[in-house]
PDB file of N, CA and C in Angstrom:
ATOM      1  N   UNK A1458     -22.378  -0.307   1.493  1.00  0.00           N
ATOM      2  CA  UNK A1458     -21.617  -1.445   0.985  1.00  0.00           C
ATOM      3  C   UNK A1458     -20.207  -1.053   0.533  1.00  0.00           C
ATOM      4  N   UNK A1459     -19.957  -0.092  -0.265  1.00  0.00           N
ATOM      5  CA  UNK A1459     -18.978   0.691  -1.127  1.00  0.00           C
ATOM      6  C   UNK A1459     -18.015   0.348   0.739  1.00  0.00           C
ATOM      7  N   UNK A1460     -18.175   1.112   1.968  1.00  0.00           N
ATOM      8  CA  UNK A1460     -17.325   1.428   2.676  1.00  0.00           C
ATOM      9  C   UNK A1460     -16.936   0.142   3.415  1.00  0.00           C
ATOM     10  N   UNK A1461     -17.759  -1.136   3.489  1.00  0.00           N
ATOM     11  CA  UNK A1461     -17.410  -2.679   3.990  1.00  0.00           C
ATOM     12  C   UNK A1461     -16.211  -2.847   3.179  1.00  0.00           C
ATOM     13  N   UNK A1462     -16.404  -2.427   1.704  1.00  0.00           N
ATOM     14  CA  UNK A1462     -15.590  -3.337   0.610  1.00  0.00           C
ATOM     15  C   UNK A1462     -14.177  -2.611   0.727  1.00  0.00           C
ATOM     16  N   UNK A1463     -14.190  -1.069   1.099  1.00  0.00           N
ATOM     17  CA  UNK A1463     -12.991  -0.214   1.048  1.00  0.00           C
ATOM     18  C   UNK A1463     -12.327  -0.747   2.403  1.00  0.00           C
ATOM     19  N   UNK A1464     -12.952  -1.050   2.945  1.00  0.00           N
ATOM     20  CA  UNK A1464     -12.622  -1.362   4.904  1.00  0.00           C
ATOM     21  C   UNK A1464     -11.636  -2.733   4.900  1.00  0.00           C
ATOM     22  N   UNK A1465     -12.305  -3.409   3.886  1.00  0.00           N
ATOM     23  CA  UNK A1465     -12.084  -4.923   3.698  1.00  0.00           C
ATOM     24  C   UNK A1465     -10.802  -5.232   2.571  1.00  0.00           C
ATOM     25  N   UNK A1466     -10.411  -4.242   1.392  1.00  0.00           N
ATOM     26  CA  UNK A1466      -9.489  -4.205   1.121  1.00  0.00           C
ATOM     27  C   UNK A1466      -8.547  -3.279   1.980  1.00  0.00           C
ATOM     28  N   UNK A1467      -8.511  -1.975   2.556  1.00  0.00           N
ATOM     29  CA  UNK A1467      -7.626  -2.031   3.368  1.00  0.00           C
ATOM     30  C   UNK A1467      -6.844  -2.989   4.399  1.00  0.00           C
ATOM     31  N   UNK A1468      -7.958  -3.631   5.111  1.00  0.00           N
ATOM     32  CA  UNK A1468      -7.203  -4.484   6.073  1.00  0.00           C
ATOM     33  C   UNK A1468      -6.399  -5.987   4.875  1.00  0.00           C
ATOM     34  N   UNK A1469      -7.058  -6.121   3.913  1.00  0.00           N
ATOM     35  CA  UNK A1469      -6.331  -7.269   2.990  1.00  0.00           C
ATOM     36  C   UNK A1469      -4.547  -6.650   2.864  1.00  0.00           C
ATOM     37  N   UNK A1470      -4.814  -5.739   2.546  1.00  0.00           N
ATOM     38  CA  UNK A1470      -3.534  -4.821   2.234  1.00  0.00           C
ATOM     39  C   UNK A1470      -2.878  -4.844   3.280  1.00  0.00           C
ATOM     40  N   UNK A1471      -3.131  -4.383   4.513  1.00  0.00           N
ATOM     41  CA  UNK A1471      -2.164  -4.651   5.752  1.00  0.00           C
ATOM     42  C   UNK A1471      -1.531  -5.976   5.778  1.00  0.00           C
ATOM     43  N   UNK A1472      -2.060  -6.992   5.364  1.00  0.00           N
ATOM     44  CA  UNK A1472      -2.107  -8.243   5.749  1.00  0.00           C
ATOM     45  C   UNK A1472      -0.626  -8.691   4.972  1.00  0.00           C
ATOM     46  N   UNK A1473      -1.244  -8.092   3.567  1.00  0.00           N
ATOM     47  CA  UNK A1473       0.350  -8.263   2.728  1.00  0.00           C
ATOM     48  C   UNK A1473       1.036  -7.655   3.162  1.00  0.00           C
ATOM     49  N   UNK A1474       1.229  -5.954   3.490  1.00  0.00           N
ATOM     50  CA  UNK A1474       2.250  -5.167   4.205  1.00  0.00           C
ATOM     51  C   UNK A1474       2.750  -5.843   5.511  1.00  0.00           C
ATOM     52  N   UNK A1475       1.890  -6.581   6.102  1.00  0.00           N
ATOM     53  CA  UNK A1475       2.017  -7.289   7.587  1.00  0.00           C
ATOM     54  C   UNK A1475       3.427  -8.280   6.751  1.00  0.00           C
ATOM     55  N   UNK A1476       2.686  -9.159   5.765  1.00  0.00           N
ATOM     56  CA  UNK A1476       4.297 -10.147   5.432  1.00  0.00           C
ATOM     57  C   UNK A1476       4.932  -9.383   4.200  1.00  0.00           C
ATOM     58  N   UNK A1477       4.862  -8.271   4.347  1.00  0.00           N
ATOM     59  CA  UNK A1477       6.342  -7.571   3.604  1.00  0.00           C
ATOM     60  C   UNK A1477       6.201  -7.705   2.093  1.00  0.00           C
ATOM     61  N   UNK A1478       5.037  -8.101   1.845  1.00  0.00           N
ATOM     62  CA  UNK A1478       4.591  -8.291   0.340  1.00  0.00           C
ATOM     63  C   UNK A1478       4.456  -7.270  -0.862  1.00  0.00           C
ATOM     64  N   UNK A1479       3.657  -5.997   0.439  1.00  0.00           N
ATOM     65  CA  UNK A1479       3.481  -4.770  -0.349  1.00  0.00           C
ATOM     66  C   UNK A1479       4.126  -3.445   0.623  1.00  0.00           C
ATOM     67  N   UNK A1480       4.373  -2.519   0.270  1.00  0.00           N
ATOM     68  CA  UNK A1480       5.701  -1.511   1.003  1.00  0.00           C
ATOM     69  C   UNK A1480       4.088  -0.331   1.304  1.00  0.00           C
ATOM     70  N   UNK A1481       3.249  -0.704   2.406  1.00  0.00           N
ATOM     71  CA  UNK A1481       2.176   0.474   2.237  1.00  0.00           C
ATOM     72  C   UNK A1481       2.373   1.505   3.529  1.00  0.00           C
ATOM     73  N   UNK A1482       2.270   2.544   4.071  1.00  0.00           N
ATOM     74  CA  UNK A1482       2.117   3.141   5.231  1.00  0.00           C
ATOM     75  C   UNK A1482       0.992   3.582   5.678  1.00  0.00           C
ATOM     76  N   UNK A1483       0.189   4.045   4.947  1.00  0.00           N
ATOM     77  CA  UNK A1483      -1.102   3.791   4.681  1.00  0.00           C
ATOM     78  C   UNK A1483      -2.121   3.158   4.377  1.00  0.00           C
ATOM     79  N   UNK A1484      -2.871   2.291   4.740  1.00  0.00           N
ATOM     80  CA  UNK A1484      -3.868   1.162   4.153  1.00  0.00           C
ATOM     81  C   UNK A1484      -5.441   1.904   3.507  1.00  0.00           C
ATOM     82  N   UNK A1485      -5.441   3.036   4.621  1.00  0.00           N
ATOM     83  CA  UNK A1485      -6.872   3.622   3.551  1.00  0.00           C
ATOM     84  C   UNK A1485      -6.634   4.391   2.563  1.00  0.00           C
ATOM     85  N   UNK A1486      -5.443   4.973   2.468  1.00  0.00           N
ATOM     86  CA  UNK A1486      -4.917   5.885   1.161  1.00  0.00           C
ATOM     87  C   UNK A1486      -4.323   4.572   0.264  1.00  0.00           C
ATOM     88  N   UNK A1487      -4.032   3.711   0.246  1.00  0.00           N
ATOM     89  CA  UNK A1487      -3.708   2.940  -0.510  1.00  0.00           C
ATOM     90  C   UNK A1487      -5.057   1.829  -1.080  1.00  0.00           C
ATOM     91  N   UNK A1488      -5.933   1.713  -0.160  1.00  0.00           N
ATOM     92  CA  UNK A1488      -7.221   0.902  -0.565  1.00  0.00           C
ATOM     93  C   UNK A1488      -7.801   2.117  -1.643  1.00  0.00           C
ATOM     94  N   UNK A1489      -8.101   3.236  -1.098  1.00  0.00           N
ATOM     95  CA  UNK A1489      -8.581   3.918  -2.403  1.00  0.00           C
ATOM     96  C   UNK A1489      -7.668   4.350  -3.594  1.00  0.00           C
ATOM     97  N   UNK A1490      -6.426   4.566  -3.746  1.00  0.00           N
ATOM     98  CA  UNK A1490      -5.493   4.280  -4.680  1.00  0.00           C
ATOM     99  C   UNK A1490      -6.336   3.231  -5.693  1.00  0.00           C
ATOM    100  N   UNK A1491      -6.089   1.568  -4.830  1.00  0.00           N
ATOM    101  CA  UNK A1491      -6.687   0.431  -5.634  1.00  0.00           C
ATOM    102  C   UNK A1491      -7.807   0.886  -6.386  1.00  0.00           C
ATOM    103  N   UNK A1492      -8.985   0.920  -5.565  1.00  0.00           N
ATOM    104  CA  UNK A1492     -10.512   1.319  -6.007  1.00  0.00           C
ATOM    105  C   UNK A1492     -10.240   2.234  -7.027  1.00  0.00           C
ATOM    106  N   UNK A1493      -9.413   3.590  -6.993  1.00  0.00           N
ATOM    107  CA  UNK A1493      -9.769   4.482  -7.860  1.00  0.00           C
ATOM    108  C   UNK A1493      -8.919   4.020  -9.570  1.00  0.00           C
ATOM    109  N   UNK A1494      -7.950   3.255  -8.908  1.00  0.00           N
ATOM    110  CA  UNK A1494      -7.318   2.426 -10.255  1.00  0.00           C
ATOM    111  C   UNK A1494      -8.122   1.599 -10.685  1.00  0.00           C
ATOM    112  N   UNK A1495      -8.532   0.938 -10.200  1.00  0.00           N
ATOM    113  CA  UNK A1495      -9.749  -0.582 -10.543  1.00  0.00           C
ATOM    114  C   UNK A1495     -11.294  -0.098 -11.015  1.00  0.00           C
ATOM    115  N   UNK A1496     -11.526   1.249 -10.937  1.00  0.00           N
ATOM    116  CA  UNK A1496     -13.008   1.358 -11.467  1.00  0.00           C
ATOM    117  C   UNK A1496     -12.715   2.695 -11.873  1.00  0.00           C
ATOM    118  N   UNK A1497     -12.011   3.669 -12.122  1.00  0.00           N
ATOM    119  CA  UNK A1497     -11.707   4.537 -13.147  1.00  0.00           C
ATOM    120  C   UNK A1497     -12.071   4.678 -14.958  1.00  0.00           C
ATOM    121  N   UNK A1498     -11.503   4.002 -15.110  1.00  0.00           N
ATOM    122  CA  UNK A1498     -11.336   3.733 -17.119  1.00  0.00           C
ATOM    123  C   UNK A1498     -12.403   2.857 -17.081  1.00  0.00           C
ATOM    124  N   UNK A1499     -12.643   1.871 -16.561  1.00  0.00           N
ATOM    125  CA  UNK A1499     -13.744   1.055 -16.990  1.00  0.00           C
ATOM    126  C   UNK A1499     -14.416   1.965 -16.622  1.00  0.00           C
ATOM    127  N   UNK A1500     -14.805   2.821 -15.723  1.00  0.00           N
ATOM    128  CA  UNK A1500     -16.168   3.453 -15.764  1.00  0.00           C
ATOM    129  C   UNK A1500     -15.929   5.079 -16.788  1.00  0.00           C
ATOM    130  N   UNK A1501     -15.201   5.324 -16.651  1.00  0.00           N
ATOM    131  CA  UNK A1501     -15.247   6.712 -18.144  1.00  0.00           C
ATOM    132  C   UNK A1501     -15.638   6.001 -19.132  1.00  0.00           C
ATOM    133  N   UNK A1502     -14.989   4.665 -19.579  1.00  0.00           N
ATOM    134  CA  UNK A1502     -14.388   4.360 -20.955  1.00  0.00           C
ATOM    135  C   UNK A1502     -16.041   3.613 -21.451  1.00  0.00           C
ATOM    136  N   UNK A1503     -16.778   3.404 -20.532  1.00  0.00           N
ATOM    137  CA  UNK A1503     -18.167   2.744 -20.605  1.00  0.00           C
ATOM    138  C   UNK A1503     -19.434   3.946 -20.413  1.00  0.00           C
ATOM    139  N   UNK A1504     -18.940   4.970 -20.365  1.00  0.00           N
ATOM    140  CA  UNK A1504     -20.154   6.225 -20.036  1.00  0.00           C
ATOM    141  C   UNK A1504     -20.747   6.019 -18.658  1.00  0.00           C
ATOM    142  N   UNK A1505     -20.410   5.349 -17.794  1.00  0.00           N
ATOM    143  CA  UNK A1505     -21.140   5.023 -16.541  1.00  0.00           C
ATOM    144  C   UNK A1505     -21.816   3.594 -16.625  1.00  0.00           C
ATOM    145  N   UNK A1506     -21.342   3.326 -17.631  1.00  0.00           N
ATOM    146  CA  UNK A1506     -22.089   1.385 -17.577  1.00  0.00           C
ATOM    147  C   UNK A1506     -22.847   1.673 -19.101  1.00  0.00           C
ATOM    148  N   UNK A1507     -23.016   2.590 -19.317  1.00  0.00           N
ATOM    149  CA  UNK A1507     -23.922   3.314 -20.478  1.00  0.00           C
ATOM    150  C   UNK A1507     -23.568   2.261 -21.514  1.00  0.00           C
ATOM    151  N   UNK A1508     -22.523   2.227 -22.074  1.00  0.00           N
ATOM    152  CA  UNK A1508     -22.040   1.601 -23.231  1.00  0.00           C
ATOM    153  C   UNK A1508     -20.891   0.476 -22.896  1.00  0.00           C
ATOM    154  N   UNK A1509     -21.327  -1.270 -22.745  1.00  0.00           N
ATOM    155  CA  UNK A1509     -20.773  -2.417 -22.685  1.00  0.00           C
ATOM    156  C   UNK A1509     -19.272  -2.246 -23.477  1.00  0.00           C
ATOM    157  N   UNK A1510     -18.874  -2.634 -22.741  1.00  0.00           N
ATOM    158  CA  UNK A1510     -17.322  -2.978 -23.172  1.00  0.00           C
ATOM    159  C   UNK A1510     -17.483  -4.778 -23.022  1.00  0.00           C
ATOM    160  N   UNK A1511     -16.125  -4.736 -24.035  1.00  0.00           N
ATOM    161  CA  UNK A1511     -16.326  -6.661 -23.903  1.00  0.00           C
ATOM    162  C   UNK A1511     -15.306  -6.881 -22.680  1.00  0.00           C
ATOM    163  N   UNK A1512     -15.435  -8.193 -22.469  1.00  0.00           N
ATOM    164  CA  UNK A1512     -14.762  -9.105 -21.436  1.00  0.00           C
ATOM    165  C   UNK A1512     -13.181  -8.212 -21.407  1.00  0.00           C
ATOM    166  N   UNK A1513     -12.842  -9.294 -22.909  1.00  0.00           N
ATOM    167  CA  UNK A1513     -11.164  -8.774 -23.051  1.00  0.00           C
ATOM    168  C   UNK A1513     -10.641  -7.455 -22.253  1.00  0.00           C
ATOM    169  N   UNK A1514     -11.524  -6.523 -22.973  1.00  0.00           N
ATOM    170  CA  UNK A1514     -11.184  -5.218 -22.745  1.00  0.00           C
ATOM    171  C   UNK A1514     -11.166  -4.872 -21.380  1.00  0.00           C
ATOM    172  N   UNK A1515     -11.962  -5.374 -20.607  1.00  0.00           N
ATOM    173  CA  UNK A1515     -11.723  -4.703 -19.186  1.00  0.00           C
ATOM    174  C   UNK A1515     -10.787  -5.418 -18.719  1.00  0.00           C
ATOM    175  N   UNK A1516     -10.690  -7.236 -19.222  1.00  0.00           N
ATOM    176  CA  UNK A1516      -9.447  -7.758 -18.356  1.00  0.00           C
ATOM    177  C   UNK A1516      -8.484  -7.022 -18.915  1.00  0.00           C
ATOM    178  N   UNK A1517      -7.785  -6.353 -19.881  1.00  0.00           N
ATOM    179  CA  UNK A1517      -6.742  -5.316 -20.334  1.00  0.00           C
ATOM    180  C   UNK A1517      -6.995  -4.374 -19.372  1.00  0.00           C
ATOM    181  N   UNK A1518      -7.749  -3.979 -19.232  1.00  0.00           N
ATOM    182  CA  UNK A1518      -7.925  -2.556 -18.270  1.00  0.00           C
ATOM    183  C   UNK A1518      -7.687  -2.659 -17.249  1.00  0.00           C
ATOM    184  N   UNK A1519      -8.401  -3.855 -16.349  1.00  0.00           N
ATOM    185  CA  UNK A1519      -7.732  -4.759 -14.998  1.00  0.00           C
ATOM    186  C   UNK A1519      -6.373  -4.621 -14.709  1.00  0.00           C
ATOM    187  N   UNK A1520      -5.922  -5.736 -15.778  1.00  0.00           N
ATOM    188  CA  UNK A1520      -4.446  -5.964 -15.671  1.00  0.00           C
ATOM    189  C   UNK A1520      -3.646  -4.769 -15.572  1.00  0.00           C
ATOM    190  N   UNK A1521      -3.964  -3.734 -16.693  1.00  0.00           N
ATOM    191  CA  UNK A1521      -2.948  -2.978 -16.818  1.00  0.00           C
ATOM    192  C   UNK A1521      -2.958  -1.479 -15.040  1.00  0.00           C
ATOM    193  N   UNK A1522      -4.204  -1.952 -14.466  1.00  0.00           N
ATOM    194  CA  UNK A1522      -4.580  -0.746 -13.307  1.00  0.00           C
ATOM    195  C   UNK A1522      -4.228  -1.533 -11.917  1.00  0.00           C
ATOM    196  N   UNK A1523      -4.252  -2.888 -12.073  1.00  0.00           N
ATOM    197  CA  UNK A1523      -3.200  -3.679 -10.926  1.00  0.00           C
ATOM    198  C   UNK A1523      -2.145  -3.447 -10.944  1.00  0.00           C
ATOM    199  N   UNK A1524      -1.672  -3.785 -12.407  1.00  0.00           N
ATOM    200  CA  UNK A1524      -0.065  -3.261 -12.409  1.00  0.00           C
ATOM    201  C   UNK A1524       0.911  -2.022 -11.966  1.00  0.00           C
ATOM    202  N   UNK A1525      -0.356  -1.027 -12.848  1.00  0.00           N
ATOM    203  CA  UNK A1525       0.069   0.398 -11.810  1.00  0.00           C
ATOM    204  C   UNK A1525       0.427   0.771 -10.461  1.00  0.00           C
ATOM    205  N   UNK A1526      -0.731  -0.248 -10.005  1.00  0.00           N
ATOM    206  CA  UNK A1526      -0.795  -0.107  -8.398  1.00  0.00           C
ATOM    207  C   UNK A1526       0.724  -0.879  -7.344  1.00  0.00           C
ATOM    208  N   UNK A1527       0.563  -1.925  -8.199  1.00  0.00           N
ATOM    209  CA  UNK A1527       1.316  -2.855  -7.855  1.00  0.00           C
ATOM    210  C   UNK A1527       3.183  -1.707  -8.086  1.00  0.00           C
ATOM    211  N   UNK A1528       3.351  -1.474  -9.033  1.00  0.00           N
ATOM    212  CA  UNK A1528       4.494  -0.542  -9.012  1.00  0.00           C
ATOM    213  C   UNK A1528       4.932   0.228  -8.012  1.00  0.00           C
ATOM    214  N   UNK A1529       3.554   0.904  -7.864  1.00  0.00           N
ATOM    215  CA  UNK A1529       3.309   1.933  -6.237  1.00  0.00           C
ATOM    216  C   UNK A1529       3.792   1.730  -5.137  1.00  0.00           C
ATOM    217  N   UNK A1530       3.107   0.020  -4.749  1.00  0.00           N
ATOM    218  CA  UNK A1530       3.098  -0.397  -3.894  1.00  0.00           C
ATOM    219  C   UNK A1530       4.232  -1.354  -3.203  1.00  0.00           C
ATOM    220  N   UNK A1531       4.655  -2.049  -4.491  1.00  0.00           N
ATOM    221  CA  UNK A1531       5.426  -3.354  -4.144  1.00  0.00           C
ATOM    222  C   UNK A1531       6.775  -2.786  -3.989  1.00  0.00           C
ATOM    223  N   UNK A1532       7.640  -3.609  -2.946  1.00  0.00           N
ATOM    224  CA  UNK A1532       8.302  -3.507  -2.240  1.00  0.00           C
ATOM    225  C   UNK A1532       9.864  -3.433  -3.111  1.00  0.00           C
ATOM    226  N   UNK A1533      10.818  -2.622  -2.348  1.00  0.00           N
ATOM    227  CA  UNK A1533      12.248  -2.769  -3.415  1.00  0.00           C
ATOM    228  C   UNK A1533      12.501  -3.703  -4.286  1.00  0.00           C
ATOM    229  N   UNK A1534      12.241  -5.057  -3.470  1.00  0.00           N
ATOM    230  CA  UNK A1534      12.924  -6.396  -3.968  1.00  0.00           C
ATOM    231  C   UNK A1534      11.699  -6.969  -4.694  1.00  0.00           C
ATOM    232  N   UNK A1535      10.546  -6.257  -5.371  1.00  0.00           N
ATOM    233  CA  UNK A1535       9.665  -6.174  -6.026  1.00  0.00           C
ATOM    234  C   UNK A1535       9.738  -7.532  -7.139  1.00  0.00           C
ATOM    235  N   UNK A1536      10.615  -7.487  -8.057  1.00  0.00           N
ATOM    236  CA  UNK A1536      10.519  -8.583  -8.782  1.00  0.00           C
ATOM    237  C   UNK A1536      10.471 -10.033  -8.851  1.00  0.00           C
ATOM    238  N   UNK A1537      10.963 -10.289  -6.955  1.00  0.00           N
ATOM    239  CA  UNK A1537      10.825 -12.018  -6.943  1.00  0.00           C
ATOM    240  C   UNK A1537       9.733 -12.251  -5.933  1.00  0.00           C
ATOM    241  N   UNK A1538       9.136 -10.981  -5.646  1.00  0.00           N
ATOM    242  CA  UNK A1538       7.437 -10.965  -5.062  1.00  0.00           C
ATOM    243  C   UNK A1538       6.235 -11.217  -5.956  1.00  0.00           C
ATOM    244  N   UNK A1539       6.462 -10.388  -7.425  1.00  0.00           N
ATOM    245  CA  UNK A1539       5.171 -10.350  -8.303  1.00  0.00           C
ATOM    246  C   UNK A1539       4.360 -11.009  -8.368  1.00  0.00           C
ATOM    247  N   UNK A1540       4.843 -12.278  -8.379  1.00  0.00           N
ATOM    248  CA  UNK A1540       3.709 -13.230  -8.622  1.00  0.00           C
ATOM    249  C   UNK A1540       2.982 -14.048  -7.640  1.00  0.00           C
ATOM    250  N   UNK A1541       3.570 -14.012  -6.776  1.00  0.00           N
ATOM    251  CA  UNK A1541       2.779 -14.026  -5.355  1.00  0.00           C
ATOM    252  C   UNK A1541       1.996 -13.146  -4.728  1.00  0.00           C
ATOM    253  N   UNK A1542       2.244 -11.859  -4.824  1.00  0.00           N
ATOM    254  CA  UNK A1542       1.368 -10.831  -4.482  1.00  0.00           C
ATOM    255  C   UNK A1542       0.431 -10.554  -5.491  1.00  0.00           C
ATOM    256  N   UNK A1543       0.611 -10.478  -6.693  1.00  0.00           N
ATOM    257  CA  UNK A1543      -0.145 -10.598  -7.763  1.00  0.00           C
ATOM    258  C   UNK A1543      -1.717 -11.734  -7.603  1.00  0.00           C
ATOM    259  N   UNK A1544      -1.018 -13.066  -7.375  1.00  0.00           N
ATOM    260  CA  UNK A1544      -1.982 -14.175  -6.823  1.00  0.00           C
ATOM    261  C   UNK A1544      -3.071 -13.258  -5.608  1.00  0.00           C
ATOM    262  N   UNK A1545      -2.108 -12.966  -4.629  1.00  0.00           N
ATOM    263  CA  UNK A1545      -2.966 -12.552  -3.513  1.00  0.00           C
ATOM    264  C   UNK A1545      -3.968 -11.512  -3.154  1.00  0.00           C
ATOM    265  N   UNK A1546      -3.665 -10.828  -4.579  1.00  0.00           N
ATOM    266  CA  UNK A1546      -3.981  -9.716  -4.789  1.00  0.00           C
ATOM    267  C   UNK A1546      -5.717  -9.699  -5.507  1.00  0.00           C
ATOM    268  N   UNK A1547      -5.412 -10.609  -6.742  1.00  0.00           N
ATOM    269  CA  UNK A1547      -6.397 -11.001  -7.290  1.00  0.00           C
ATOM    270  C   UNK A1547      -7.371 -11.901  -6.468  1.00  0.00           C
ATOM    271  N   UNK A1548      -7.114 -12.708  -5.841  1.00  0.00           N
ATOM    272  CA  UNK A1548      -8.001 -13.300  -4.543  1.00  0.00           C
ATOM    273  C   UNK A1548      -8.707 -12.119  -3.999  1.00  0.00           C
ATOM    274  N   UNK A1549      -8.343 -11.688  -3.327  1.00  0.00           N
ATOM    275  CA  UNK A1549      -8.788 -10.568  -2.304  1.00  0.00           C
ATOM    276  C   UNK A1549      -9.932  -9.389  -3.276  1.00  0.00           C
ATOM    277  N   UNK A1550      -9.701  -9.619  -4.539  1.00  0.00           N
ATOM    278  CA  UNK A1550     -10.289  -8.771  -4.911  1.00  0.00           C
ATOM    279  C   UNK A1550     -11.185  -9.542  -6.268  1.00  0.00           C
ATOM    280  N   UNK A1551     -11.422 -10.007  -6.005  1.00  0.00           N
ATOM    281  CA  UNK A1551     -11.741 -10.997  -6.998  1.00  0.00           C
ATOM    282  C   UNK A1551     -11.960 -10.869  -8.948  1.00  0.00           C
ATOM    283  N   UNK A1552     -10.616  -9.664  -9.134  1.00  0.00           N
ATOM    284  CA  UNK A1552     -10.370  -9.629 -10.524  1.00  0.00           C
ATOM    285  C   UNK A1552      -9.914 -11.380 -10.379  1.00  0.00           C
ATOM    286  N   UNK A1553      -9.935 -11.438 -12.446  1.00  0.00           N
ATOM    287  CA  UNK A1553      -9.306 -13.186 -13.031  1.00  0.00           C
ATOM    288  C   UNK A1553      -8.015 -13.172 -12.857  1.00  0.00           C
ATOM    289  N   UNK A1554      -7.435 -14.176 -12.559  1.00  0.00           N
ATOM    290  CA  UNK A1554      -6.217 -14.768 -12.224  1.00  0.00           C
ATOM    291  C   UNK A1554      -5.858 -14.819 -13.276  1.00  0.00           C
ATOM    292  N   UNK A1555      -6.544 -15.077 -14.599  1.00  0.00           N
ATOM    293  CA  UNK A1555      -5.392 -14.416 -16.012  1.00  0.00           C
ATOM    294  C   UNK A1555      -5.104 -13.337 -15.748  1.00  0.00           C
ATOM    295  N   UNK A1556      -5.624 -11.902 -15.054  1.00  0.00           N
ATOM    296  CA  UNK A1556      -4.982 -10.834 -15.470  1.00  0.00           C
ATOM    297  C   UNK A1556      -4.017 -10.650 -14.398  1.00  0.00           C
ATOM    298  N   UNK A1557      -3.509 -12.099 -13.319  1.00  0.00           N
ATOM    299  CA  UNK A1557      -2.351 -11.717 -12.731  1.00  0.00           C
ATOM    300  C   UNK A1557      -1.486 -12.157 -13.261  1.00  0.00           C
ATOM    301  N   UNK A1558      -1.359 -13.491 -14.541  1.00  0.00           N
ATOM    302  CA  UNK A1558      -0.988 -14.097 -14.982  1.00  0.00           C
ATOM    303  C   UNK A1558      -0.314 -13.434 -16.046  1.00  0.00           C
ATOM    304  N   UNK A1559      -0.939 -12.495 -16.595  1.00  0.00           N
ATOM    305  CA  UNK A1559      -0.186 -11.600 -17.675  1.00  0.00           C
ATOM    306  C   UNK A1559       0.626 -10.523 -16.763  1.00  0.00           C
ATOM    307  N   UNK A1560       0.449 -10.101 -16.300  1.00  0.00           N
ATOM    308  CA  UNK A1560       1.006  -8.784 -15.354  1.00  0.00           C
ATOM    309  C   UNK A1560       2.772  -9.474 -14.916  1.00  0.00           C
ATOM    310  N   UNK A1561       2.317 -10.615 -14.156  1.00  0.00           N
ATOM    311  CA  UNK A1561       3.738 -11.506 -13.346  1.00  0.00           C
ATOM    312  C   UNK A1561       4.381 -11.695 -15.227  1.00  0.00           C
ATOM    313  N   UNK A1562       3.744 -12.730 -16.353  1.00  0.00           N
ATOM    314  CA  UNK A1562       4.546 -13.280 -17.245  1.00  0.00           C
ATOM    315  C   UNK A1562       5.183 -11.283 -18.339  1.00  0.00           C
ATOM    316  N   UNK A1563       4.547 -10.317 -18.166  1.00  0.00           N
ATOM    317  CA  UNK A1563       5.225  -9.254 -18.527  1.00  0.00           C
ATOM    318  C   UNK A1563       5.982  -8.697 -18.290  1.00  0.00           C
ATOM    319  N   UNK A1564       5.905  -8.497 -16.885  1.00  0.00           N
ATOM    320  CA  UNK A1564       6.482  -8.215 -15.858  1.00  0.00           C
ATOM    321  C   UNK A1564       8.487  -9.270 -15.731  1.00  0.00           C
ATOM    322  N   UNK A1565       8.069 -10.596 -16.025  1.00  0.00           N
ATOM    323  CA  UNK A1565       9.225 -11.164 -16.858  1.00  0.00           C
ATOM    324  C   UNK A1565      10.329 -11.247 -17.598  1.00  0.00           C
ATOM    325  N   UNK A1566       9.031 -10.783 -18.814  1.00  0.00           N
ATOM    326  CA  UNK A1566       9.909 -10.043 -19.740  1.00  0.00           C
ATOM    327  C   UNK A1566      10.506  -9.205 -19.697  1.00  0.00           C
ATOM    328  N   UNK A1567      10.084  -7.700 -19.055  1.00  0.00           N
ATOM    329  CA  UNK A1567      10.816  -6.893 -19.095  1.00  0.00           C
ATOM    330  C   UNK A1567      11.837  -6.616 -18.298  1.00  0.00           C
ATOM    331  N   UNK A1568      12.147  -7.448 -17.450  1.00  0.00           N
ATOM    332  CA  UNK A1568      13.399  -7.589 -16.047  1.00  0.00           C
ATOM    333  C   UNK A1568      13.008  -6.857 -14.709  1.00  0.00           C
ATOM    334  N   UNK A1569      11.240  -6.968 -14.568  1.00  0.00           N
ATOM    335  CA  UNK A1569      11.302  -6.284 -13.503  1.00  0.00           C
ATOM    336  C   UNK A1569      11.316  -7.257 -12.467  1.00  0.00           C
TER     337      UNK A1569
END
């Protein structure tokens, strides 16, 4: 299953790189990039599932390991993409659309 889901965000990722959304040259080094950002800390920070974390906390953890990625990934003209790729991003992967919602409205603030 693990390799459908890695297979299946790579080609999502082309799809944005296809419309210039995300700057990737790689789609399987960049699908596991995602994965290893997206289930990293939640899984240390929980002992292996061992010990529940609340909601909040992982959407913080979410948000803040999209964002990373998203830095990586997104393209020069990066700042009047965010929130569209952000949207598309969270679809495809089915983190909450609040935590694209904070990422794009931070992302705001700080002039990126």
């Amino acid at each position: 299953p693990c390799g459908s889901v890695h297979r299946h965000l790579a080609r999502r990722q082309q799809q944005l790189a296809d419309q210039r959304l995300l700057h990737i040259d790689d789609t399987e080094r960049a699908a596991s990039h995602f994965v290893l950002l997206a289930t990293t800390e939640v899984t240390n920070r929980s002992y292996y599932g061992a010990v529940p974390l609340n909601e909040n906390e992982v959407t913080q953890i979410a948000t803040a390991d999209v964002r990373a990625f998203l830095h990586g990934y997104l393209p020069p003209r990066a700042g009047e993409l965010l929130e569209r790729v952000a949207d598309q991003c969270c679809s495809a992967t089915a983190l909450s659309c609040s935590s694209a919602s904070l990422i794009s409205s931070r992302s705001k603030r700080v002039g990126s």
